[in-house]
Amino acid sequence: MAATPKKKRTAVRILAVGAGLATVGALVAALPAGASQDAQARHGSNGQGWGRMVDVQLLSFNDLHGNLEPPTGSSGRLTRLKEDGTTELVQNVGGAEYLTTHLRQAREGHRYSITAAAGDMIGASPLLSGLFHDEPTIETLNRLKLDVSSVGNHEFDEGARELSRIQNGGCHPTEGCFEEGKRFKGAKFPYLTANVTDEKSGKPLLDPYFIWERDGVRIGFIGVTLEGTANIVSAEGIKGLKFGDEVETINKYAKVLERKGVKSIVALLHEGGLPASGAYNYDCDTPGAGAGISGPIVDIAKNVTPQVDALVTGHTHQAYACSIPDPSGKPRTVTSAASFGRLYTDTTLTYDRRTKDIVRTAVSSANHVVTRDVKPAGDISKLIKRWNALAAPIANRPVGHIAESIENPLDAVEKPLGNLIADAQLAGLAPADKGGAQLALMNPGGIRAPLTKGADSVVTYGQAYTVQPFTNMMTVVDLTGAQLLTALQQQVSGANLAAPKILQVSRNLTYTLDMTKAGADRIVVDSVRLNGEPIDPSKSYRVAMNEFLTGGGDGFPVLATGTNKLVGASDLDIFIAYLTANSSAAEPLRAPATDRIKVVR
């Protein structure tokens, strides 16, 4: 299963999952001829030649989400920790043209350089990519020479069949080819799905691992997504698939690679952690190795076999380069590069030709900002211009007006944009013939970008799409007051205990969130009010939410128990209709106040 980093991986296997999924050919490998022992002996140990020790550069990133154009507002910023302990904002970062330039510059002078990713390269993408089912992003990743990636949960947004097409190429099954005379060629890099298996056969959906080789230096990559992927994607697209335990899977394939003589191993894992600081340069090894990070990645890293030399992670959109102890107690590098192409991680792996293993004590990692003060990569600029021309008739259509940017801060319990979206959903589904909704709930992960004000007040269709790219259908269901209270409690308990998911609520629902307490007790039940009145546990309420939540997604199983479901328009259509009806050039919308959830800390 080895391949050179230069050649096209011509056909990556995908198993039949459900009706109509065909099996395709396995990954074709092509290895360069190794050099002679005499040649090795003639060169010194300079990290770039044929000496015993070779420095291998591993460049990595995660959670790009199709952000080809520079992300705007809070999505285009980072927080930097200053020497005096205070923080400052780093503005105007990210963008595929600049990420490509930074990666190309970073590779200069490095004979042994690998570029890897930890999932969510596609999915939940801005219109420029999402409108074309992320073909522009895959073309971009091919051009910036991505060698390998794990899948993330968002690679499954359009189901396993579409992931097969993304890997292997071909025109979209219903929309056809987007450019006349051009057929989508698919990803030149392998997507790895070691823990995504066929329920019947137990075989991985795509290749579970990839072996990179150059001049006899061999490094294996195992790719997994989070075990909970099935809970955060549409069930229809993943029928017949099982998402296995991350640790068990990585440990299993580490043994497989060892049997193949590959002792240098990197895990690409679409699951992550939460550093104590949101600053990209925070030292999460203070006061000791891995002491400054929490979340799922900690337990995973502490249990993944010491055979694995480094973990490249994602999913939480956080930035860190930590040293979390492995099961033997030895520190091991665990990294993540935030999201949207704002950072990349540069890790040095010192490879010992004699042992064929990484010298773990010599591993070093650092995150680097993708600034926009470099020359943008011309080929990526042309690519973006080409796809923008195709998207322009749809993307540039005005749909509303805003007086100021309406932000979506990732670390905020209540978000101005979340409030606006929930209000739009209530307004759109409150009429009796639209469902008679009395309140609306919106999952925070479905809001993908801020609504950023430009030179004028106009909001375009493309901007609205970037905010809500999933186009989930809206529903209205009956929930009892008791079920509604349980849903609020599930924000901070059960599957969401370690990493709370706070629903964004329409303006007529208010309550207190007491973070000094634990689990479900964080919801002060007596404080929950609808239109100023306490929630009656025995009363029935009509609740608007998207179909993802109605299906119990994001750790809200009680929402799947609603009755009398009515399906309405898509969340995007309802959002756009609200913007159009409630704003004008003379009276643009302002950001809603964030006064619905009182937080006690």
Tab-separated table of C-alpha atoms in Angstrom, residues 195-469:
chain	number	residue	atom	x	y	z
A	195	ASN	CA	-12.343	2.857	11.413
A	196	VAL	CA	-15.173	3.239	8.870
A	197	THR	CA	-16.205	-0.274	7.931
A	198	ASP	CA	-18.931	-2.191	6.158
A	199	GLU	CA	-21.284	-3.567	8.814
A	200	LYS	CA	-21.521	-6.944	7.094
A	201	SER	CA	-17.973	-7.589	5.880
A	202	GLY	CA	-16.061	-5.561	8.468
A	203	LYS	CA	-13.778	-4.219	5.733
A	204	PRO	CA	-12.759	-0.546	5.656
A	205	LEU	CA	-14.704	1.733	3.353
A	206	LEU	CA	-11.522	3.223	1.888
A	207	ASP	CA	-7.908	2.298	2.432
A	208	PRO	CA	-7.057	2.240	6.139
A	209	TYR	CA	-3.415	3.285	5.803
A	210	PHE	CA	-0.875	4.752	3.417
A	211	ILE	CA	2.885	4.299	3.265
A	212	TRP	CA	4.969	7.259	2.113
A	213	GLU	CA	8.435	6.415	0.846
A	214	ARG	CA	11.411	8.261	-0.511
A	215	ASP	CA	14.945	6.973	-0.874
A	216	GLY	CA	14.128	4.087	1.442
A	217	VAL	CA	12.639	6.316	4.165
A	218	ARG	CA	9.211	4.835	4.934
A	219	ILE	CA	6.507	6.418	7.088
A	220	GLY	CA	3.074	4.919	7.562
A	221	PHE	CA	-0.119	6.929	8.048
A	222	ILE	CA	-3.283	5.563	9.650
A	223	GLY	CA	-6.434	7.654	9.136
A	224	VAL	CA	-9.534	7.595	11.346
A	225	THR	CA	-12.503	9.839	12.039
A	226	LEU	CA	-14.197	10.224	15.388
A	227	GLU	CA	-16.221	7.226	16.545
A	228	GLY	CA	-19.230	9.492	17.042
A	229	THR	CA	-19.443	10.492	13.365
A	230	ALA	CA	-22.742	8.642	12.942
A	231	ASN	CA	-24.317	10.964	15.524
A	232	ILE	CA	-23.403	14.157	13.689
A	233	VAL	CA	-24.109	13.357	10.030
A	234	SER	CA	-27.261	12.423	8.143
A	235	ALA	CA	-28.103	8.763	8.784
A	236	GLU	CA	-29.291	8.193	5.212
A	237	GLY	CA	-25.866	8.708	3.651
A	238	ILE	CA	-24.050	6.255	5.937
A	239	LYS	CA	-26.443	3.305	5.933
A	240	GLY	CA	-24.525	0.059	6.280
A	241	LEU	CA	-21.447	1.708	7.771
A	242	LYS	CA	-19.959	1.289	11.232
A	243	PHE	CA	-17.661	3.829	12.887
A	244	GLY	CA	-15.248	2.030	15.199
A	245	ASP	CA	-13.238	2.941	18.262
A	246	GLU	CA	-10.345	5.243	17.397
A	247	VAL	CA	-7.773	3.701	19.738
A	248	GLU	CA	-8.561	0.078	18.854
A	249	THR	CA	-8.394	0.868	15.158
A	250	ILE	CA	-5.120	2.794	15.277
A	251	ASN	CA	-3.514	0.093	17.427
A	252	LYS	CA	-4.720	-2.613	15.050
A	253	TYR	CA	-3.222	-1.017	11.967
A	254	ALA	CA	-0.029	-0.026	13.755
A	255	LYS	CA	0.570	-3.780	14.127
A	256	VAL	CA	-0.242	-4.300	10.442
A	257	LEU	CA	2.306	-1.661	9.458
A	258	GLU	CA	4.908	-3.162	11.798
A	259	ARG	CA	4.448	-6.539	10.087
A	260	LYS	CA	5.113	-4.798	6.786
A	261	GLY	CA	8.372	-3.456	8.160
A	262	VAL	CA	7.079	0.086	8.699
A	263	LYS	CA	8.104	1.267	12.154
A	264	SER	CA	7.607	5.016	11.708
A	265	ILE	CA	3.900	5.721	12.079
A	266	VAL	CA	1.711	8.847	12.210
A	267	ALA	CA	-1.981	8.754	13.092
A	268	LEU	CA	-4.270	11.203	11.289
A	269	LEU	CA	-7.237	11.528	13.616
A	270	HIS	CA	-10.340	13.635	13.126
A	271	GLU	CA	-10.958	14.121	16.822
A	272	GLY	CA	-9.387	16.727	19.017
A	273	GLY	CA	-8.888	18.579	22.236
A	274	LEU	CA	-9.541	21.842	24.006
A	275	PRO	CA	-6.454	23.787	25.122
A	276	ALA	CA	-6.775	25.957	28.218
A	277	SER	CA	-6.159	29.040	26.063
A	278	GLY	CA	-7.568	29.940	22.659
A	279	ALA	CA	-4.240	31.462	21.599
A	280	TYR	CA	-2.631	29.542	18.760
A	281	ASN	CA	0.829	29.787	20.407
A	282	TYR	CA	-0.280	28.757	23.914
A	283	ASP	CA	2.094	26.248	25.507
A	284	CYS	CA	-0.197	23.336	26.370
A	285	ASP	CA	2.732	21.535	28.033
A	286	THR	CA	2.583	23.896	31.016
A	287	PRO	CA	3.172	23.012	33.806
A	288	GLY	CA	3.867	19.512	32.432
A	289	ALA	CA	3.483	17.439	29.265
A	290	GLY	CA	-0.100	17.767	28.025
A	291	ALA	CA	-1.265	19.482	31.224
A	292	GLY	CA	-2.853	22.390	29.354
A	293	ILE	CA	-5.263	20.428	27.180
A	294	SER	CA	-8.481	18.523	27.810
A	295	GLY	CA	-11.127	16.816	25.724
A	296	PRO	CA	-11.387	13.482	23.889
A	297	ILE	CA	-7.889	13.608	22.424
A	298	VAL	CA	-6.261	13.252	25.854
A	299	ASP	CA	-7.638	9.784	26.618
A	300	ILE	CA	-7.117	8.709	23.024
A	301	ALA	CA	-3.473	9.821	22.993
A	302	LYS	CA	-2.794	8.178	26.341
A	303	ASN	CA	-4.036	4.835	24.999
A	304	VAL	CA	-2.757	4.758	21.409
A	305	THR	CA	0.153	2.343	21.173
A	306	PRO	CA	3.688	3.765	21.574
A	307	GLN	CA	4.358	2.350	18.090
A	308	VAL	CA	2.691	5.531	16.809
A	309	ASP	CA	5.178	8.417	16.776
A	310	ALA	CA	2.858	11.424	16.372
A	311	LEU	CA	-0.838	12.279	16.163
A	312	VAL	CA	-2.204	14.922	13.791
A	313	THR	CA	-5.721	15.801	14.934
A	314	GLY	CA	-8.697	18.046	14.183
A	315	HIS	CA	-12.466	18.439	14.604
A	316	THR	CA	-12.441	20.913	17.517
A	317	HIS	CA	-11.046	23.755	15.346
A	318	GLN	CA	-8.483	24.476	18.055
A	319	ALA	CA	-4.756	25.151	17.732
A	320	TYR	CA	-2.197	23.208	19.755
A	321	ALA	CA	1.135	21.422	19.626
A	322	CYS	CA	1.239	19.339	22.796
A	323	SER	CA	3.262	16.460	24.221
A	324	ILE	CA	0.708	14.067	25.706
A	325	PRO	CA	2.233	10.978	27.370
A	326	ASP	CA	1.695	7.653	25.580
A	327	PRO	CA	0.785	4.440	27.481
A	328	SER	CA	4.431	3.986	28.483
A	329	GLY	CA	4.515	7.506	29.960
A	330	LYS	CA	6.735	9.002	27.258
A	331	PRO	CA	5.657	12.368	25.757
A	332	ARG	CA	4.360	12.178	22.196
A	333	THR	CA	3.559	15.031	19.818
A	334	VAL	CA	-0.153	15.753	19.297
A	335	THR	CA	-1.042	18.680	17.010
A	336	SER	CA	-3.943	20.581	15.512
A	337	ALA	CA	-3.908	23.637	13.213
A	338	ALA	CA	-7.204	25.373	14.084
A	339	SER	CA	-9.428	25.554	10.972
A	340	PHE	CA	-10.182	27.210	7.629
A	341	GLY	CA	-6.533	27.195	6.524
A	342	ARG	CA	-5.512	29.854	9.051
A	343	LEU	CA	-2.573	27.791	10.365
A	344	TYR	CA	-0.362	24.938	9.314
A	345	THR	CA	1.786	22.767	11.565
A	346	ASP	CA	5.458	22.074	10.834
A	347	THR	CA	6.699	18.933	12.575
A	348	THR	CA	10.218	17.541	12.305
A	349	LEU	CA	10.387	13.744	12.476
A	350	THR	CA	13.951	12.474	12.812
A	351	TYR	CA	14.123	9.117	11.039
A	352	ASP	CA	16.803	6.561	11.935
A	353	ARG	CA	17.699	4.538	8.829
A	354	ARG	CA	19.174	1.735	10.942
A	355	THR	CA	16.124	1.172	13.175
A	356	LYS	CA	13.641	2.453	10.552
A	357	ASP	CA	11.935	4.324	13.380
A	358	ILE	CA	11.389	7.920	14.480
A	359	VAL	CA	13.625	9.180	17.267
A	360	ARG	CA	10.821	10.437	19.488
A	361	THR	CA	13.064	12.605	21.680
A	362	ALA	CA	13.986	14.634	18.581
A	363	VAL	CA	10.421	15.354	17.400
A	364	SER	CA	9.464	19.035	17.380
A	365	SER	CA	6.278	20.800	16.272
A	366	ALA	CA	5.061	24.368	15.873
A	367	ASN	CA	2.013	26.053	14.381
A	368	HIS	CA	2.569	28.816	11.828
A	369	VAL	CA	0.157	31.561	10.821
A	370	VAL	CA	-1.034	31.667	7.216
A	371	THR	CA	-0.551	35.383	6.751
A	372	ARG	CA	-1.666	37.280	3.677
A	373	ASP	CA	1.513	39.319	3.354
A	374	VAL	CA	3.022	36.753	0.971
A	375	LYS	CA	2.473	36.547	-2.752
A	376	PRO	CA	-0.652	34.466	-3.406
A	377	ALA	CA	-0.104	31.270	-5.387
A	378	GLY	CA	-0.941	32.211	-8.956
A	379	ASP	CA	-2.340	28.819	-9.967
A	380	ILE	CA	-4.735	28.820	-7.017
A	381	SER	CA	-5.775	32.410	-7.751
A	382	LYS	CA	-6.636	31.388	-11.320
A	383	LEU	CA	-8.558	28.377	-10.035
A	384	ILE	CA	-10.616	30.543	-7.657
A	385	LYS	CA	-11.295	33.079	-10.410
A	386	ARG	CA	-12.417	30.319	-12.771
A	387	TRP	CA	-14.884	28.793	-10.310
A	388	ASN	CA	-16.083	32.222	-9.165
A	389	ALA	CA	-17.065	33.026	-12.730
A	390	LEU	CA	-19.283	29.940	-12.769
A	391	ALA	CA	-20.784	30.755	-9.374
A	392	ALA	CA	-21.262	34.505	-9.913
A	393	PRO	CA	-24.841	34.509	-11.310
A	394	ILE	CA	-26.049	32.816	-8.120
A	395	ALA	CA	-23.520	34.039	-5.570
A	396	ASN	CA	-23.838	37.770	-6.231
A	397	ARG	CA	-27.623	38.043	-5.940
A	398	PRO	CA	-28.549	40.512	-3.126
A	399	VAL	CA	-30.794	38.986	-0.448
A	400	GLY	CA	-30.692	41.528	2.388
A	401	HIS	CA	-28.868	44.316	4.206
A	402	ILE	CA	-26.952	44.497	7.497
A	403	ALA	CA	-25.815	47.545	9.438
A	404	GLU	CA	-22.847	45.753	10.997
A	405	SER	CA	-21.087	42.414	10.934
A	406	ILE	CA	-23.090	39.755	12.768
A	407	GLU	CA	-20.567	37.496	14.417
A	408	ASN	CA	-20.435	33.798	15.216
A	409	PRO	CA	-17.726	33.568	17.925
A	410	LEU	CA	-16.794	29.917	18.401
A	411	ASP	CA	-16.150	30.249	22.131
A	412	ALA	CA	-19.379	32.103	22.971
A	413	VAL	CA	-22.343	30.383	24.615
A	414	GLU	CA	-24.810	32.656	22.853
A	415	LYS	CA	-23.924	34.012	19.435
A	416	PRO	CA	-25.454	37.057	17.704
A	417	LEU	CA	-25.706	35.140	14.436
A	418	GLY	CA	-27.200	32.114	16.190
A	419	ASN	CA	-29.900	34.355	17.640
A	420	LEU	CA	-30.628	35.828	14.217
A	421	ILE	CA	-30.958	32.386	12.631
A	422	ALA	CA	-33.217	31.055	15.400
A	423	ASP	CA	-35.419	34.152	15.072
A	424	ALA	CA	-35.606	33.623	11.316
A	425	GLN	CA	-36.646	30.004	11.786
A	426	LEU	CA	-39.362	30.935	14.256
A	427	ALA	CA	-40.670	33.687	11.977
A	428	GLY	CA	-40.707	31.381	8.958
A	429	LEU	CA	-42.466	28.491	10.681
A	430	ALA	CA	-44.797	30.283	13.111
A	431	PRO	CA	-47.727	30.694	10.680
A	432	ALA	CA	-50.347	27.982	11.208
A	433	ASP	CA	-49.989	26.704	7.653
A	434	LYS	CA	-46.183	26.526	8.045
A	435	GLY	CA	-46.200	24.470	11.240
A	436	GLY	CA	-47.375	26.796	14.002
A	437	ALA	CA	-43.952	26.937	15.698
A	438	GLN	CA	-43.853	28.505	19.149
A	439	LEU	CA	-40.057	28.543	19.495
A	440	ALA	CA	-36.964	27.576	17.497
A	441	LEU	CA	-33.746	25.728	18.329
A	442	MET	CA	-30.591	25.889	16.185
A	443	ASN	CA	-27.486	23.688	16.540
A	444	PRO	CA	-24.339	25.855	16.806
A	445	GLY	CA	-22.319	23.566	14.533
A	446	GLY	CA	-24.682	24.321	11.664
A	447	ILE	CA	-23.548	27.954	11.627
A	448	ARG	CA	-20.353	27.941	9.600
A	449	ALA	CA	-19.237	31.566	9.266
A	450	PRO	CA	-20.058	35.101	10.413
A	451	LEU	CA	-22.188	37.421	8.325
A	452	THR	CA	-19.546	40.016	7.547
A	453	LYS	CA	-20.458	43.534	6.410
A	454	GLY	CA	-18.565	44.680	3.352
A	455	ALA	CA	-18.122	48.143	1.873
A	456	ASP	CA	-21.903	48.495	1.672
A	457	SER	CA	-24.749	46.921	3.611
A	458	VAL	CA	-25.662	44.302	1.009
A	459	VAL	CA	-25.815	40.624	1.949
A	460	THR	CA	-25.462	38.320	-1.057
A	461	TYR	CA	-26.778	34.812	-1.588
A	462	GLY	CA	-23.193	33.599	-1.466
A	463	GLN	CA	-22.706	35.103	2.001
A	464	ALA	CA	-25.925	33.571	3.299
A	465	TYR	CA	-24.955	30.194	1.853
A	466	THR	CA	-21.568	30.375	3.563
A	467	VAL	CA	-23.365	30.876	6.883
A	468	GLN	CA	-25.724	27.906	6.368
A	469	PRO	CA	-24.276	25.620	3.676
